[in-house]
mmCIF file of C-alpha atoms in Angstrom:
data_model
loop_
_atom_site.group_PDB
_atom_site.id
_atom_site.type_symbol
_atom_site.label_atom_id
_atom_site.label_comp_id
_atom_site.label_asym_id
_atom_site.label_seq_id
_atom_site.Cartn_x
_atom_site.Cartn_y
_atom_site.Cartn_z
ATOM 1 C CA THR A 1 121.562 50.722 94.608
ATOM 2 C CA GLN A 2 119.480 47.578 94.291
ATOM 3 C CA LEU A 3 115.819 48.169 95.071
ATOM 4 C CA LEU A 4 112.905 45.777 95.217
ATOM 5 C CA GLU A 5 109.414 47.182 94.907
ATOM 6 C CA GLN A 6 106.437 45.111 95.926
ATOM 7 C CA SER A 7 102.842 45.604 94.925
ATOM 8 C CA PRO A 8 100.316 45.957 96.231
ATOM 9 C CA GLN A 9 101.441 47.410 99.565
ATOM 10 C CA PHE A 10 98.220 46.338 101.260
ATOM 11 C CA LEU A 11 95.677 43.713 100.346
ATOM 12 C CA SER A 12 92.502 42.836 102.182
ATOM 13 C CA ILE A 13 90.515 39.945 100.760
ATOM 14 C CA GLN A 14 87.856 37.448 101.758
ATOM 15 C CA GLU A 15 88.611 33.867 102.622
ATOM 16 C CA GLY A 16 88.611 31.692 99.514
ATOM 17 C CA GLU A 17 89.757 34.387 97.104
ATOM 18 C CA ASN A 18 92.939 34.196 95.049
ATOM 19 C CA LEU A 19 95.632 36.846 95.048
ATOM 20 C CA THR A 20 98.966 37.688 93.491
ATOM 21 C CA VAL A 21 101.786 39.733 94.978
ATOM 22 C CA TYR A 22 104.481 41.160 92.735
ATOM 23 C CA CYS A 23 108.130 41.917 93.389
ATOM 24 C CA ASN A 24 110.027 43.994 90.836
ATOM 25 C CA SER A 25 113.562 45.237 90.527
ATOM 26 C CA SER A 26 115.726 46.987 87.982
ATOM 27 C CA SER A 27 118.588 44.722 89.030
ATOM 28 C CA VAL A 28 119.269 41.099 88.248
ATOM 29 C CA PHE A 29 119.517 38.803 91.239
ATOM 30 C CA SER A 30 121.139 35.397 91.280
ATOM 31 C CA SER A 31 118.294 34.251 93.466
ATOM 32 C CA LEU A 32 115.232 35.650 95.120
ATOM 33 C CA GLN A 33 113.622 34.612 98.355
ATOM 34 C CA TRP A 34 110.123 35.067 99.718
ATOM 35 C CA TYR A 35 109.540 35.489 103.436
ATOM 36 C CA ARG A 36 106.494 35.777 105.634
ATOM 37 C CA GLN A 37 106.619 37.875 108.768
ATOM 38 C CA GLU A 38 104.045 37.869 111.543
ATOM 39 C CA PRO A 39 103.716 40.650 114.129
ATOM 40 C CA GLY A 40 106.455 40.548 116.744
ATOM 41 C CA GLU A 41 108.436 37.897 114.907
ATOM 42 C CA GLY A 42 111.295 37.730 112.463
ATOM 43 C CA PRO A 43 110.874 36.892 108.772
ATOM 44 C CA VAL A 44 110.514 33.193 107.992
ATOM 45 C CA LEU A 45 111.732 31.854 104.667
ATOM 46 C CA LEU A 46 109.048 30.399 102.395
ATOM 47 C CA VAL A 47 111.000 29.655 99.242
ATOM 48 C CA THR A 48 114.121 30.427 97.225
ATOM 49 C CA VAL A 49 113.928 30.695 93.443
ATOM 50 C CA VAL A 50 117.123 30.551 91.468
ATOM 51 C CA THR A 51 116.539 29.888 87.778
ATOM 52 C CA GLY A 52 114.904 32.390 85.441
ATOM 53 C CA GLY A 53 111.374 31.207 84.677
ATOM 54 C CA GLU A 54 111.362 28.847 87.637
ATOM 55 C CA VAL A 55 108.040 28.022 89.266
ATOM 56 C CA LYS A 56 107.833 26.533 92.747
ATOM 57 C CA LYS A 57 104.743 25.429 94.588
ATOM 58 C CA LEU A 58 104.259 25.245 98.325
ATOM 59 C CA LYS A 59 100.739 23.914 98.954
ATOM 60 C CA ARG A 60 98.452 26.798 97.931
ATOM 61 C CA LEU A 61 101.356 29.163 97.254
ATOM 62 C CA THR A 62 102.947 29.398 93.809
ATOM 63 C CA PHE A 63 106.159 31.339 93.325
ATOM 64 C CA GLN A 64 107.550 32.375 89.969
ATOM 65 C CA PHE A 65 110.899 33.907 89.080
ATOM 66 C CA GLY A 66 110.915 36.069 85.983
ATOM 67 C CA ASP A 67 112.900 34.981 82.957
ATOM 68 C CA ALA A 68 115.285 37.913 83.382
ATOM 69 C CA ARG A 69 115.639 37.236 87.119
ATOM 70 C CA LYS A 70 114.534 40.778 87.944
ATOM 71 C CA ASP A 71 111.032 40.067 89.134
ATOM 72 C CA SER A 72 108.990 37.493 90.942
ATOM 73 C CA SER A 73 105.421 36.808 91.907
ATOM 74 C CA LEU A 74 103.637 34.993 94.681
ATOM 75 C CA HIS A 75 100.178 33.621 93.960
ATOM 76 C CA ILE A 76 97.967 32.312 96.747
ATOM 77 C CA THR A 77 94.991 30.161 95.844
ATOM 78 C CA ALA A 78 91.922 30.047 98.075
ATOM 79 C CA ALA A 79 93.385 32.298 100.746
ATOM 80 C CA GLN A 80 92.708 31.464 104.372
ATOM 81 C CA PRO A 81 92.794 33.678 107.483
ATOM 82 C CA GLY A 82 96.008 31.903 108.485
ATOM 83 C CA ASP A 83 97.697 33.405 105.423
ATOM 84 C CA THR A 84 97.412 36.849 106.999
ATOM 85 C CA GLY A 85 100.813 38.454 107.399
ATOM 86 C CA LEU A 86 103.523 40.556 105.832
ATOM 87 C CA TYR A 87 105.018 38.998 102.715
ATOM 88 C CA LEU A 88 108.527 40.067 101.820
ATOM 89 C CA CYS A 89 110.617 39.340 98.791
ATOM 90 C CA ALA A 90 114.383 39.575 99.144
ATOM 91 C CA GLY A 91 117.137 39.566 96.601
ATOM 92 C CA ALA A 92 119.815 37.255 97.871
ATOM 93 C CA THR A 93 123.533 37.782 97.506
ATOM 94 C CA ASN A 94 125.752 37.469 100.543
ATOM 95 C CA LYS A 95 123.178 39.632 102.248
ATOM 96 C CA LEU A 96 119.454 40.018 101.804
ATOM 97 C CA ILE A 97 117.987 43.067 100.110
ATOM 98 C CA PHE A 98 114.374 43.169 101.160
ATOM 99 C CA GLY A 99 111.447 44.476 99.223
ATOM 100 C CA THR A 100 108.970 47.002 100.514
ATOM 101 C CA GLY A 101 106.550 44.317 101.682
ATOM 102 C CA THR A 102 102.913 43.429 101.089
ATOM 103 C CA LEU A 103 100.606 43.330 104.074
ATOM 104 C CA LEU A 104 97.896 40.745 103.478
ATOM 105 C CA ALA A 105 94.741 40.468 105.541
ATOM 106 C CA VAL A 106 92.391 37.574 104.842
ATOM 107 C CA GLN A 107 88.956 38.090 106.358
ATOM 108 C CA PRO A 108 86.968 35.007 107.418
ATOM 109 C CA GLU B 1 114.150 22.670 116.025
ATOM 110 C CA PRO B 2 117.143 24.993 116.511
ATOM 111 C CA GLU B 3 116.329 28.669 116.472
ATOM 112 C CA VAL B 4 117.968 32.048 116.770
ATOM 113 C CA THR B 5 117.182 33.791 120.032
ATOM 114 C CA GLN B 6 117.461 37.453 120.889
ATOM 115 C CA THR B 7 117.434 39.404 124.135
ATOM 116 C CA PRO B 8 115.928 41.606 125.290
ATOM 117 C CA SER B 9 112.653 41.474 123.407
ATOM 118 C CA HIS B 10 112.084 45.160 124.137
ATOM 119 C CA GLN B 11 114.474 47.919 125.175
ATOM 120 C CA VAL B 12 113.672 51.511 126.017
ATOM 121 C CA THR B 13 116.588 53.895 126.369
ATOM 122 C CA GLN B 14 117.359 57.583 126.540
ATOM 123 C CA MET B 15 118.989 59.338 123.618
ATOM 124 C CA GLY B 16 122.759 59.273 123.971
ATOM 125 C CA GLN B 17 122.838 56.063 125.976
ATOM 126 C CA GLU B 18 124.622 52.926 124.886
ATOM 127 C CA VAL B 19 122.659 49.753 124.227
ATOM 128 C CA ILE B 20 123.771 46.203 123.585
ATOM 129 C CA LEU B 21 121.470 43.854 121.744
ATOM 130 C CA ARG B 22 122.200 40.189 122.165
ATOM 131 C CA CYS B 23 121.707 37.236 119.880
ATOM 132 C CA VAL B 24 122.395 33.533 120.161
ATOM 133 C CA PRO B 25 122.701 32.165 116.611
ATOM 134 C CA ILE B 26 122.017 28.546 115.718
ATOM 135 C CA SER B 27 124.918 26.559 117.107
ATOM 136 C CA ASN B 28 126.503 25.155 113.942
ATOM 137 C CA HIS B 29 126.083 28.344 111.924
ATOM 138 C CA LEU B 30 129.139 30.333 110.932
ATOM 139 C CA TYR B 31 127.662 33.476 109.377
ATOM 140 C CA PHE B 32 125.838 36.094 111.377
ATOM 141 C CA TYR B 33 123.865 39.148 110.409
ATOM 142 C CA TRP B 34 122.051 42.129 111.836
ATOM 143 C CA TYR B 35 119.106 43.767 110.111
ATOM 144 C CA ARG B 36 116.791 46.488 111.268
ATOM 145 C CA GLN B 37 113.228 47.452 110.455
ATOM 146 C CA ILE B 38 112.031 50.931 111.269
ATOM 147 C CA LEU B 39 108.301 50.968 111.927
ATOM 148 C CA GLY B 40 106.410 50.957 108.656
ATOM 149 C CA GLN B 41 109.549 50.569 106.554
ATOM 150 C CA LYS B 42 111.351 47.684 104.956
ATOM 151 C CA VAL B 43 113.896 45.382 106.550
ATOM 152 C CA GLU B 44 117.407 46.789 105.998
ATOM 153 C CA PHE B 45 120.737 45.005 106.110
ATOM 154 C CA LEU B 46 123.198 46.368 108.648
ATOM 155 C CA VAL B 47 126.161 44.037 108.836
ATOM 156 C CA SER B 48 127.398 40.514 108.233
ATOM 157 C CA PHE B 49 130.039 38.759 110.309
ATOM 158 C CA TYR B 50 132.188 35.706 109.731
ATOM 159 C CA ASN B 51 135.309 34.328 111.337
ATOM 160 C CA ASN B 52 135.342 37.106 113.932
ATOM 161 C CA GLU B 53 135.375 39.809 111.311
ATOM 162 C CA ILE B 54 132.862 42.033 109.605
ATOM 163 C CA SER B 55 132.316 40.683 106.084
ATOM 164 C CA GLU B 56 130.144 43.479 104.801
ATOM 165 C CA LYS B 57 128.375 46.488 106.228
ATOM 166 C CA SER B 58 125.830 48.932 104.925
ATOM 167 C CA GLU B 59 125.897 52.714 104.921
ATOM 168 C CA ILE B 60 123.661 52.625 107.978
ATOM 169 C CA PHE B 61 126.349 50.809 109.974
ATOM 170 C CA ASP B 62 128.420 53.848 110.897
ATOM 171 C CA ASP B 63 130.906 54.402 113.702
ATOM 172 C CA GLN B 64 128.260 54.324 116.402
ATOM 173 C CA PHE B 65 127.597 50.666 115.660
ATOM 174 C CA SER B 66 129.816 47.710 116.472
ATOM 175 C CA VAL B 67 129.419 43.952 116.530
ATOM 176 C CA GLU B 68 131.180 41.332 118.564
ATOM 177 C CA ARG B 69 131.184 37.630 119.204
ATOM 178 C CA PRO B 70 132.390 37.724 122.786
ATOM 179 C CA ASP B 71 132.218 33.974 123.285
ATOM 180 C CA GLY B 72 131.285 30.856 121.380
ATOM 181 C CA SER B 73 127.570 31.443 121.465
ATOM 182 C CA ASN B 74 126.648 35.126 121.628
ATOM 183 C CA PHE B 75 126.656 37.729 118.872
ATOM 184 C CA THR B 76 126.072 41.302 119.949
ATOM 185 C CA LEU B 77 125.210 44.610 118.351
ATOM 186 C CA LYS B 78 126.288 47.697 120.290
ATOM 187 C CA ILE B 79 124.960 51.157 119.584
ATOM 188 C CA ARG B 80 127.288 53.571 121.323
ATOM 189 C CA SER B 81 125.247 56.752 121.545
ATOM 190 C CA THR B 82 121.672 56.133 120.553
ATOM 191 C CA LYS B 83 119.694 58.607 118.493
ATOM 192 C CA LEU B 84 115.950 58.936 118.130
ATOM 193 C CA GLU B 85 116.168 57.543 114.615
ATOM 194 C CA ASP B 86 117.733 54.330 115.922
ATOM 195 C CA SER B 87 114.294 53.310 117.170
ATOM 196 C CA ALA B 88 113.491 50.170 115.233
ATOM 197 C CA MET B 89 113.118 46.427 115.381
ATOM 198 C CA TYR B 90 116.557 44.806 115.215
ATOM 199 C CA PHE B 91 116.783 41.290 113.831
ATOM 200 C CA CYS B 92 119.691 38.923 114.155
ATOM 201 C CA ALA B 93 120.085 36.131 111.613
ATOM 202 C CA SER B 94 122.476 33.269 111.062
ATOM 203 C CA SER B 95 123.308 30.832 108.290
ATOM 204 C CA GLU B 96 125.506 27.779 107.812
ATOM 205 C CA SER B 97 127.334 29.304 104.891
ATOM 206 C CA SER B 98 127.075 32.333 102.681
ATOM 207 C CA GLY B 99 125.726 32.718 99.186
ATOM 208 C CA SER B 100 122.565 33.536 97.353
ATOM 209 C CA GLN B 101 120.906 30.186 97.952
ATOM 210 C CA GLU B 102 121.699 29.958 101.617
ATOM 211 C CA THR B 103 118.893 30.237 104.126
ATOM 212 C CA GLN B 104 119.243 32.856 106.797
ATOM 213 C CA TYR B 105 117.326 32.090 109.966
ATOM 214 C CA PHE B 106 115.969 35.116 111.772
ATOM 215 C CA GLY B 107 115.474 35.687 115.457
ATOM 216 C CA PRO B 108 112.284 37.210 116.862
ATOM 217 C CA GLY B 109 113.865 40.656 117.080
ATOM 218 C CA THR B 110 114.515 43.294 119.711
ATOM 219 C CA ARG B 111 112.262 46.313 119.646
ATOM 220 C CA LEU B 112 114.389 49.359 120.530
ATOM 221 C CA LEU B 113 112.749 52.617 121.487
ATOM 222 C CA VAL B 114 114.958 55.674 121.946
ATOM 223 C CA LEU B 115 113.352 58.541 123.837
#
């Protein structure tokens, strides 16, 4: 069974702080996706990382795929209240295997 | 921008009743999926569907579940005899093709409550 563990589960920070969310698995994935989910809505894709060691940037968000393609991280610089939400990593095959999620709250 | 839509947004039903959750995938997409998210738990894959057939299903997708594409636009999930533990948010998703780099677009979900 392929499992994806995310840490931390919950994170409450002040506006302007930096944070990192981790996604770890014992399995190798051919690609890994990060989603953001807001209350009452479905997950929305942020990025897909494919190559081991790959780094992708999306404005203040930096995504990294581990060299062994078993883990990934999401770093947010200067967090804003609008970043508040549930962040999900998902191992992608023909279906998505979602991680346990990190609930981020950014206080103004 | 095209989007996946789902109806109803909320459904309350009695245990043992049948429910049908409806989805309209993005029009040019060929691959369809159902996921569920029990409150406080992670999003779980239920089933994928392509060319009018189930491509893959999870252990959760037992005989009480079925999927159908009754016409050219709708994709439905039927739960034949609901149980309390079926209470969850059910998400439909669609994609143009399959594969690990393909983007799946999610609908807003149907919140199912079984009493």
